[in-house]
Amino acid sequence: MVTIAVTAEGPEEPRVAVSPETVKKLTALGAKVRVQSGAGARSRFSDEALKAQGAEIAATAAETLAGADILLKVRRPSADEIKQLKSGAMVAAILDPYDRAGIEPLAGSGVNLFSMEFMPRISRAQSMDVLSSQANLAGYKAVVDAASLFGQALPMMMTAAGTVPAAKAFIMGVGVAGLQAIATARRMGAVVSATDVRPATKEQVQSLGAKFVAVEDEEFKQAQTAAGYAKPMSPEYQAKQAELVANHIKVQDIVITTALIPGRPAPKLVSAAMLAAMKPGSVIVDLAAERGGNVEGTVPGQAVEVSGVKIVGPINLAGSVPVNASSLYAKNLYAFLELFFDKKDKSFKVNWDDEIVKGTLVAKDGKIVHPSLAPQPA
Ligand code: NAD
C-alpha cells in the first residue's frame, strides 16, 4: 500500500496540502494518508476531522515521513524533510522551481520532484491547475480587501437621506484572478471596467457586465501567444496604453492590478504621475506585487500610501482564505495523484510518458530534468 505523508507547513504558510474530503478520496484509491498533527489547523481541518475520513495522525514530522512513498506539501519541503524520504519517493508541491539554489539540494537526494505551478494548461489538467484555483481566490479577496480599505460604500444606495453613488472599480489584467475580481466587484455593486492586451478578454469582460477599456490596434490583435498568455508589448503600444489608462484611472475608486507575462517581471502599468492624478482615498491592490508589481511604489507584502492613494502589495492572498485555498489546492493534488492509481488493483504507478508528468517533473534520479530549468548557454 502506498503511504502519502502530509507534514505541517512553516509559520508563513496557512494552507495545507490535504483536506478531509481528499483524505477520503485518496483512501478510496487505495492509499494510506498520514498527516502531521495540527497540519490542517489553520485551514480549520482538525486532526479529528481528518482522522474521521481515514487519515492516520502522526505526532511529529519525522513520524509522518517514516517510510512514505509520496510527500504532499503546499510550499517547497525542507532539505531535512526530503532526507527522511526514501530514494525514488514522489514530492508534489508549489516548489518555486526557478530558484535553482533552493531546488538543487532537494533534487540531489534522488526523490522525484513535481512542481505544481508547471501544470500544463490543457483541458485534461484543468482540475489540477493550482495557479488557477489560487488565483481565483486571490482575485476575489483583492476586491474584498480593497472594499474594506476604501472606507466608502460600493453599491449605489437610494435612501430618504440622499443617494450614495456607486464606486468605480478598474481591473487591469483579465486572466483568472482578474475575471474573478470583475465578478466580485460587480456583485458588490461597483461600476466595473477592465483592461487587457489579449483580444479574447474583451468578450469575457463584457459578458461579466463590465466595460472593456483598451488600445485595440494591430498589435493588440496579435498579443496572445499560442499558449494563451500575453506577449510583452512594444514601447509604442505601452505609450498609447499609458495615455488611455491615465485618463481612465483618474476617476476610479478601486483598482486591482493582475497583469503578468510568463517568465518576466510584471509590466508597469500605473505610474507615479497617474497616482498623483487619482482621487485621494482611492485604493489599489497590486496582485502582481510578488513579481515586481504593476504599480510604481508597490512594496511586496506591505500597504503604503502614495499621493493619498493606498497601495497594497499582498503576498499569498489566497492564503488569507485558507479554508477555501486548502480545499481547492488539496483537490488539485488529488486530481493529479488520481492519474497514477489503478482503480482495479489499487496499485500506484507513474506513467513517465504522460504529458502532465513530463510537464510537472522537475527532478528525477538526482538530476534536474525539466526543460525550462536547463542551464542557459553562457
Ligand atoms: P497571467 O496571470 O499570466 O496574467 C494575467 C493577465 O494579465 C492576462 O490576462 C494577461 O493577458 C494580462 N496582461 C499581461 N500584460 C498586460 C499588459 N501590459 N496590460 C494589460 N494586461 C496585461 O494569466 P492567467 O490568469 O494565468 O491566464 C492566462 C491564460 O491562460 C488565459 O487565457 C486563461 O484563460 C488561460 N488558462 C487556461 C487554463 C487551462 O486551460 N487549463 C487554466 C488557466 C488559465
Coordinates of C-alpha atoms and ligand atoms in Angstrom, one line a residue:
M1 CA 0.0 0.0 0.0
V2 CA 1.2 3.5 -0.9
T3 CA 1.7 5.9 2.0
I4 CA 1.1 9.6 1.4
A5 CA 2.6 11.9 4.0
V6 CA 1.5 15.5 4.7
T7 CA 3.6 17.4 7.1
A8 CA 2.9 20.9 8.6
E9 CA 3.9 24.0 6.6
G10 CA 6.1 26.7 8.0
P11 CA 4.7 29.6 10.0
E12 CA 4.3 31.8 6.9
E13 CA 2.0 29.4 5.1
P14 CA -1.5 28.9 6.5
R15 CA -2.6 26.4 3.8
V16 CA -2.3 22.6 3.9
A17 CA -2.0 20.0 1.1
V18 CA -4.8 17.8 2.2
S19 CA -8.4 18.2 3.3
P20 CA -10.9 15.8 4.9
E21 CA -12.5 15.4 1.5
T22 CA -9.3 14.4 -0.2
V23 CA -8.2 12.1 2.6
K24 CA -11.4 10.2 2.0
K25 CA -10.8 10.1 -1.8
L26 CA -7.1 9.1 -1.5
T27 CA -8.0 6.4 0.9
A28 CA -10.7 5.1 -1.5
L29 CA -8.0 4.9 -4.2
G30 CA -6.0 2.5 -2.0
A31 CA -3.5 4.8 -0.3
K32 CA -2.7 5.3 3.4
V33 CA -2.7 9.0 4.3
R34 CA -0.6 10.1 7.2
V35 CA -0.9 13.7 8.4
Q36 CA 1.2 15.5 11.0
S37 CA -0.9 16.5 14.0
G38 CA -2.0 20.2 13.7
A39 CA -1.1 20.5 10.0
G40 CA -4.6 21.4 9.0
A41 CA -5.4 23.6 12.0
R42 CA -5.0 27.0 10.2
S43 CA -7.4 25.7 7.5
R44 CA -9.8 24.6 10.2
F45 CA -9.2 20.9 9.3
S46 CA -8.8 19.4 12.8
D47 CA -6.9 16.2 13.4
E48 CA -10.3 14.6 14.3
A49 CA -11.9 15.7 11.1
L50 CA -9.0 14.2 9.0
K51 CA -9.0 11.1 11.1
A52 CA -12.7 10.6 10.7
Q53 CA -12.1 10.4 6.9
G54 CA -9.4 7.8 7.3
A55 CA -6.2 9.7 7.9
E56 CA -3.6 8.4 10.4
I57 CA -2.4 11.3 12.6
A58 CA 1.3 11.3 13.5
A59 CA 2.8 13.4 16.3
T60 CA 5.9 14.7 14.5
A61 CA 7.2 15.4 11.0
A62 CA 9.7 12.5 11.4
E63 CA 6.9 10.1 12.2
T64 CA 4.8 11.4 9.4
L65 CA 7.6 10.9 6.9
A66 CA 8.8 7.5 8.0
G67 CA 8.5 5.0 5.1
A68 CA 6.3 7.4 3.0
D69 CA 6.2 6.9 -0.8
I70 CA 4.7 10.4 -1.5
L71 CA 5.0 13.7 0.2
L72 CA 2.4 16.4 -0.4
K73 CA 3.1 20.0 0.6
V74 CA 2.0 23.5 -0.2
R75 CA 5.4 25.1 -0.2
R76 CA 8.8 23.5 -1.1
P77 CA 9.8 21.0 1.7
S78 CA 13.0 21.5 3.6
A79 CA 16.1 19.6 2.8
D80 CA 15.7 17.9 6.2
E81 CA 12.3 16.6 5.3
I82 CA 13.5 15.3 1.9
K83 CA 16.4 13.5 3.6
Q84 CA 13.9 11.4 5.5
L85 CA 12.2 10.2 2.4
K86 CA 13.4 7.1 0.5
S87 CA 15.1 7.5 -2.8
G88 CA 12.5 7.4 -5.6
A89 CA 9.8 8.8 -3.4
M90 CA 7.5 11.4 -5.0
V91 CA 7.1 15.0 -3.8
A92 CA 4.4 17.3 -5.2
A93 CA 4.3 21.0 -4.1
I94 CA 4.4 24.6 -5.2
L95 CA 8.2 24.3 -5.5
D96 CA 9.2 27.7 -6.8
P97 CA 11.4 25.8 -9.3
Y98 CA 13.2 28.8 -10.9
D99 CA 15.0 29.2 -7.5
R100 CA 17.8 26.8 -8.6
A101 CA 19.8 27.2 -5.4
G102 CA 16.7 26.0 -3.4
I103 CA 15.9 23.2 -5.7
E104 CA 19.3 21.6 -6.4
P105 CA 19.9 20.2 -2.9
L106 CA 16.4 18.6 -2.9
A107 CA 16.9 17.2 -6.4
G108 CA 20.3 15.7 -5.4
S109 CA 18.7 13.4 -2.8
G110 CA 17.1 11.3 -5.5
V111 CA 13.4 12.0 -4.9
N112 CA 11.1 12.7 -7.9
L113 CA 10.1 16.4 -7.5
F114 CA 6.9 17.6 -9.2
S115 CA 6.2 21.3 -9.4
M116 CA 2.5 22.1 -9.4
E117 CA 3.0 25.5 -10.9
F118 CA 4.3 23.8 -14.1
M119 CA 1.0 22.1 -14.7
P120 CA 0.3 22.2 -18.4
R121 CA -2.7 24.4 -19.3
I122 CA -4.6 21.7 -21.2
S123 CA -8.2 20.9 -20.6
R124 CA -7.4 17.4 -19.1
A125 CA -5.3 19.2 -16.4
Q126 CA -7.7 21.9 -15.5
S127 CA -8.7 20.2 -12.3
M128 CA -5.0 20.0 -11.3
D129 CA -4.2 23.7 -12.1
V130 CA -3.1 25.2 -8.8
L131 CA -2.3 28.6 -10.3
S132 CA -5.9 28.9 -11.4
S133 CA -7.5 27.7 -8.2
Q134 CA -5.4 30.0 -6.1
A135 CA -5.7 33.0 -8.5
N136 CA -9.5 32.7 -8.4
L137 CA -9.5 33.2 -4.6
A138 CA -6.8 35.9 -4.8
G139 CA -8.9 37.9 -7.3
Y140 CA -11.9 37.6 -5.0
K141 CA -10.0 38.6 -1.9
A142 CA -8.3 41.5 -3.5
V143 CA -11.7 43.2 -4.1
V144 CA -12.9 42.4 -0.6
D145 CA -9.7 43.8 0.9
A146 CA -9.9 46.9 -1.3
A147 CA -13.6 47.5 -0.4
S148 CA -12.7 47.3 3.3
L149 CA -9.8 49.8 3.0
F150 CA -11.8 52.1 0.8
G151 CA -13.9 53.4 3.7
Q152 CA -16.9 54.2 1.4
A153 CA -19.8 52.1 0.2
L154 CA -19.6 50.2 -3.1
P155 CA -23.1 50.0 -4.3
M156 CA -25.4 52.8 -5.2
M157 CA -28.0 53.3 -2.5
M158 CA -31.0 55.5 -2.7
T159 CA -32.1 56.4 0.8
A160 CA -34.5 59.0 2.2
A161 CA -31.5 61.0 3.3
G162 CA -30.0 61.1 -0.1
T163 CA -28.2 58.9 -2.7
V164 CA -24.9 57.1 -2.2
P165 CA -23.1 56.9 -5.5
A166 CA -21.7 53.6 -6.8
A167 CA -17.9 53.2 -6.5
K168 CA -15.9 52.7 -9.7
A169 CA -13.6 49.7 -9.9
F170 CA -11.0 49.2 -12.6
I171 CA -9.4 45.7 -13.1
M172 CA -6.1 45.7 -15.0
G173 CA -5.2 42.3 -16.4
V174 CA -8.1 39.9 -17.1
G175 CA -6.7 36.4 -16.5
V176 CA -8.1 34.0 -13.9
A177 CA -7.6 36.5 -11.0
G178 CA -8.9 39.5 -13.0
L179 CA -12.1 37.7 -14.1
Q180 CA -12.9 36.8 -10.5
A181 CA -12.1 40.4 -9.4
I182 CA -14.5 41.7 -12.0
A183 CA -17.3 39.3 -10.9
T184 CA -16.7 40.1 -7.2
A185 CA -16.7 43.9 -7.7
R186 CA -19.9 43.6 -9.8
R187 CA -21.6 41.5 -7.1
M188 CA -20.6 44.2 -4.5
G189 CA -22.3 46.8 -6.7
A190 CA -19.4 48.7 -8.1
V191 CA -19.4 50.1 -11.7
V192 CA -16.6 47.9 -13.2
S193 CA -14.3 48.4 -16.1
A194 CA -11.3 46.3 -17.1
T195 CA -8.4 46.2 -19.5
D196 CA -6.1 43.6 -21.0
V197 CA -3.9 43.3 -24.1
R198 CA -5.3 39.9 -25.2
P199 CA -8.3 40.4 -27.5
A200 CA -10.0 37.3 -26.2
T201 CA -10.6 39.1 -22.9
K202 CA -12.9 41.7 -24.4
E203 CA -15.9 39.4 -24.7
Q204 CA -15.2 37.9 -21.3
V205 CA -15.2 41.3 -19.6
Q206 CA -18.4 42.3 -21.4
S207 CA -20.1 39.1 -20.5
L208 CA -19.5 39.8 -16.9
G209 CA -21.2 43.1 -17.3
A210 CA -18.1 45.3 -17.2
K211 CA -16.8 47.8 -19.7
F212 CA -13.7 46.9 -21.7
V213 CA -11.1 49.7 -22.0
A214 CA -8.0 49.0 -24.2
V215 CA -5.9 50.2 -27.0
E216 CA -7.3 47.9 -29.8
D217 CA -4.7 48.4 -32.5
E218 CA -3.0 45.9 -34.8
E219 CA -0.5 44.9 -32.1
F220 CA -3.4 44.2 -29.7
K221 CA -4.8 41.7 -32.3
Q222 CA -1.6 39.7 -32.1
A223 CA -0.9 40.0 -28.4
Q224 CA -1.9 36.5 -27.3
T225 CA 0.6 33.6 -27.6
A226 CA -0.4 30.1 -28.7
A227 CA -0.3 29.1 -25.0
G228 CA -2.9 31.7 -24.2
Y229 CA -0.6 34.2 -22.4
A230 CA 0.2 37.9 -23.2
K231 CA 3.2 38.9 -25.1
P232 CA 5.4 41.8 -23.9
M233 CA 4.1 44.9 -25.7
S234 CA 6.2 47.3 -27.8
P235 CA 7.3 50.7 -26.3
E236 CA 4.8 52.4 -28.8
Y237 CA 1.9 50.3 -27.5
Q238 CA 2.9 50.9 -23.9
A239 CA 2.9 54.7 -24.5
K240 CA -0.6 54.5 -26.1
Q241 CA -1.8 52.3 -23.2
A242 CA -0.4 54.6 -20.6
E243 CA -2.3 57.6 -22.1
L244 CA -5.5 55.7 -22.1
V245 CA -5.0 54.4 -18.6
A246 CA -4.0 57.9 -17.3
N247 CA -7.3 59.3 -18.4
H248 CA -9.4 56.4 -17.2
I249 CA -7.8 55.9 -13.8
K250 CA -8.3 59.5 -12.6
V251 CA -11.9 58.8 -11.8
Q252 CA -11.5 55.3 -10.3
D253 CA -12.0 54.5 -6.6
I254 CA -10.7 50.9 -6.6
V255 CA -8.0 49.5 -8.9
I256 CA -7.0 45.8 -8.9
T257 CA -3.9 45.1 -11.0
T258 CA -3.1 41.5 -12.0
A259 CA -1.1 41.8 -15.2
L260 CA 1.7 39.3 -15.8
I261 CA 3.8 38.0 -18.6
P262 CA 5.3 34.5 -18.1
G263 CA 9.0 34.5 -17.2
R264 CA 9.2 38.3 -17.0
P265 CA 8.9 41.0 -14.4
A266 CA 5.3 42.3 -14.2
P267 CA 4.6 45.1 -16.7
K268 CA 4.5 48.6 -15.1
L269 CA 1.0 49.9 -15.9
V270 CA 0.4 52.6 -13.2
S271 CA 3.0 55.4 -12.9
A272 CA 3.6 57.9 -10.1
A273 CA 2.0 60.6 -12.3
M274 CA -1.2 58.6 -12.6
L275 CA -1.3 58.0 -8.8
A276 CA -0.9 61.8 -8.3
A277 CA -3.9 62.4 -10.6
M278 CA -6.1 59.8 -8.7
K279 CA -8.6 60.8 -6.1
P280 CA -7.2 60.8 -2.5
G281 CA -8.7 57.8 -0.6
S282 CA -8.6 55.5 -3.7
V283 CA -7.3 52.0 -3.2
I284 CA -5.1 49.9 -5.3
V285 CA -4.5 46.2 -4.7
D286 CA -1.5 45.1 -6.8
L287 CA -1.7 41.3 -7.2
A288 CA 1.5 41.4 -9.3
A289 CA 3.5 42.5 -6.2
E290 CA 5.4 39.3 -5.9
R291 CA 6.7 39.8 -9.5
G292 CA 7.7 43.4 -9.0
G293 CA 4.2 45.0 -9.2
N294 CA 2.2 46.7 -11.9
V295 CA 2.2 50.0 -9.9
E296 CA 5.1 52.3 -9.3
G297 CA 5.6 52.4 -5.5
T298 CA 4.1 48.9 -4.7
V299 CA 6.0 47.3 -1.8
P300 CA 5.5 43.5 -1.7
G301 CA 3.9 42.4 1.5
Q302 CA 3.1 45.9 2.6
A303 CA 0.5 48.7 2.4
V304 CA 1.8 52.1 1.5
E305 CA 0.3 55.5 0.7
V306 CA 1.4 57.4 -2.3
S307 CA -0.2 60.8 -3.2
G308 CA -3.2 59.9 -0.9
V309 CA -3.7 56.6 -2.7
K310 CA -3.5 53.4 -0.6
I311 CA -1.4 50.7 -2.4
V312 CA -1.5 47.2 -1.1
G313 CA 1.0 44.6 -2.4
P314 CA -0.2 41.4 -1.0
I315 CA 1.8 38.2 -1.0
N316 CA -0.1 34.9 -0.8
L317 CA -3.5 36.4 -0.9
A318 CA -5.1 33.0 -1.5
G319 CA -3.5 32.0 1.9
S320 CA -5.7 34.7 3.6
V321 CA -8.7 32.5 2.8
P322 CA -7.0 29.3 3.9
V323 CA -10.1 27.1 4.3
N324 CA -11.0 27.5 0.6
A325 CA -7.5 27.8 -0.7
S326 CA -6.5 24.5 1.0
S327 CA -9.7 22.7 -0.1
L328 CA -9.1 23.7 -3.7
Y329 CA -5.3 23.0 -3.6
A330 CA -5.9 19.6 -2.0
K331 CA -8.4 18.8 -4.7
N332 CA -5.8 19.8 -7.4
L333 CA -3.3 17.4 -5.8
Y334 CA -5.9 14.7 -5.6
A335 CA -6.8 15.0 -9.3
F336 CA -3.0 14.9 -10.1
L337 CA -2.4 11.7 -8.0
E338 CA -5.5 10.0 -9.3
L339 CA -3.7 9.8 -12.7
F340 CA -1.3 7.3 -11.2
F341 CA -3.6 4.9 -9.3
D342 CA -5.0 1.8 -11.0
K343 CA -8.7 1.8 -9.9
K344 CA -8.9 -2.0 -10.2
D345 CA -5.9 -3.4 -8.3
K346 CA -5.4 -0.1 -6.3
S347 CA -1.7 0.0 -7.3
F348 CA 0.3 3.2 -7.9
K349 CA 2.5 3.6 -10.9
V350 CA 3.7 6.9 -12.5
N351 CA 3.5 7.0 -16.3
W352 CA 6.6 8.9 -17.2
D353 CA 5.4 9.4 -20.8
D354 CA 2.3 11.3 -19.7
E355 CA 2.3 15.0 -20.9
I356 CA 1.2 16.1 -17.4
V357 CA 4.0 14.1 -15.8
K358 CA 6.6 15.5 -18.2
G359 CA 5.2 19.0 -17.8
T360 CA 5.5 19.0 -14.0
L361 CA 8.5 16.7 -13.3
V362 CA 11.4 18.9 -12.1
A363 CA 13.9 16.4 -10.8
K364 CA 14.4 12.6 -11.1
D365 CA 17.2 10.2 -10.2
G366 CA 19.2 13.0 -8.6
K367 CA 19.1 15.4 -11.6
I368 CA 17.0 18.4 -12.6
V369 CA 15.2 17.3 -15.7
H370 CA 12.7 20.0 -16.6
P371 CA 13.4 21.7 -20.0
S372 CA 12.5 25.1 -18.6
L373 CA 15.2 24.7 -16.0
A374 CA 18.1 23.7 -18.3
P375 CA 21.2 25.8 -17.7
Q376 CA 21.3 28.7 -20.1
P377 CA 24.3 28.6 -22.5
A378 CA 27.0 31.1 -21.4
Ligands
NAD1 P1 -1.5 35.7 -16.1 O1 -1.5 35.6 -14.6 O2 -0.2 35.2 -16.8 O3 -1.7 37.2 -16.5 C1 -2.8 37.9 -16.0 C2 -3.4 38.8 -17.2 O4 -2.5 39.9 -17.4 C3 -3.5 38.1 -18.5 O5 -4.8 38.1 -18.9 C4 -2.6 38.9 -19.4 O6 -3.1 39.0 -20.8 C5 -2.6 40.3 -18.8 N1 -1.6 41.2 -19.2 C6 -0.3 40.9 -19.4 N2 0.4 42.0 -19.8 C7 -0.5 43.1 -19.8 C8 -0.5 44.4 -20.1 N3 0.7 45.0 -20.5 N4 -1.6 45.2 -19.9 C9 -2.8 44.6 -19.5 N5 -2.9 43.3 -19.2 C10 -1.8 42.5 -19.4 O7 -2.7 35.0 -16.7 P2 -3.5 33.7 -16.2 O8 -4.6 34.1 -15.3 O9 -2.6 32.7 -15.8 O10 -4.3 33.3 -17.6 C11 -3.6 33.2 -18.8 C12 -4.3 32.5 -19.9 O11 -4.4 31.1 -19.5 C13 -5.8 32.9 -20.0 O12 -6.1 32.8 -21.4 C14 -6.5 31.8 -19.3 O13 -7.9 31.7 -19.8 C15 -5.7 30.6 -19.7 N6 -5.9 29.5 -18.7 C16 -6.1 28.2 -19.2 C17 -6.2 27.1 -18.3 C18 -6.4 25.7 -18.8 O14 -6.8 25.5 -20.0 N7 -6.1 24.7 -18.0 C19 -6.2 27.3 -17.0 C20 -6.0 28.6 -16.5 C21 -5.8 29.7 -17.4

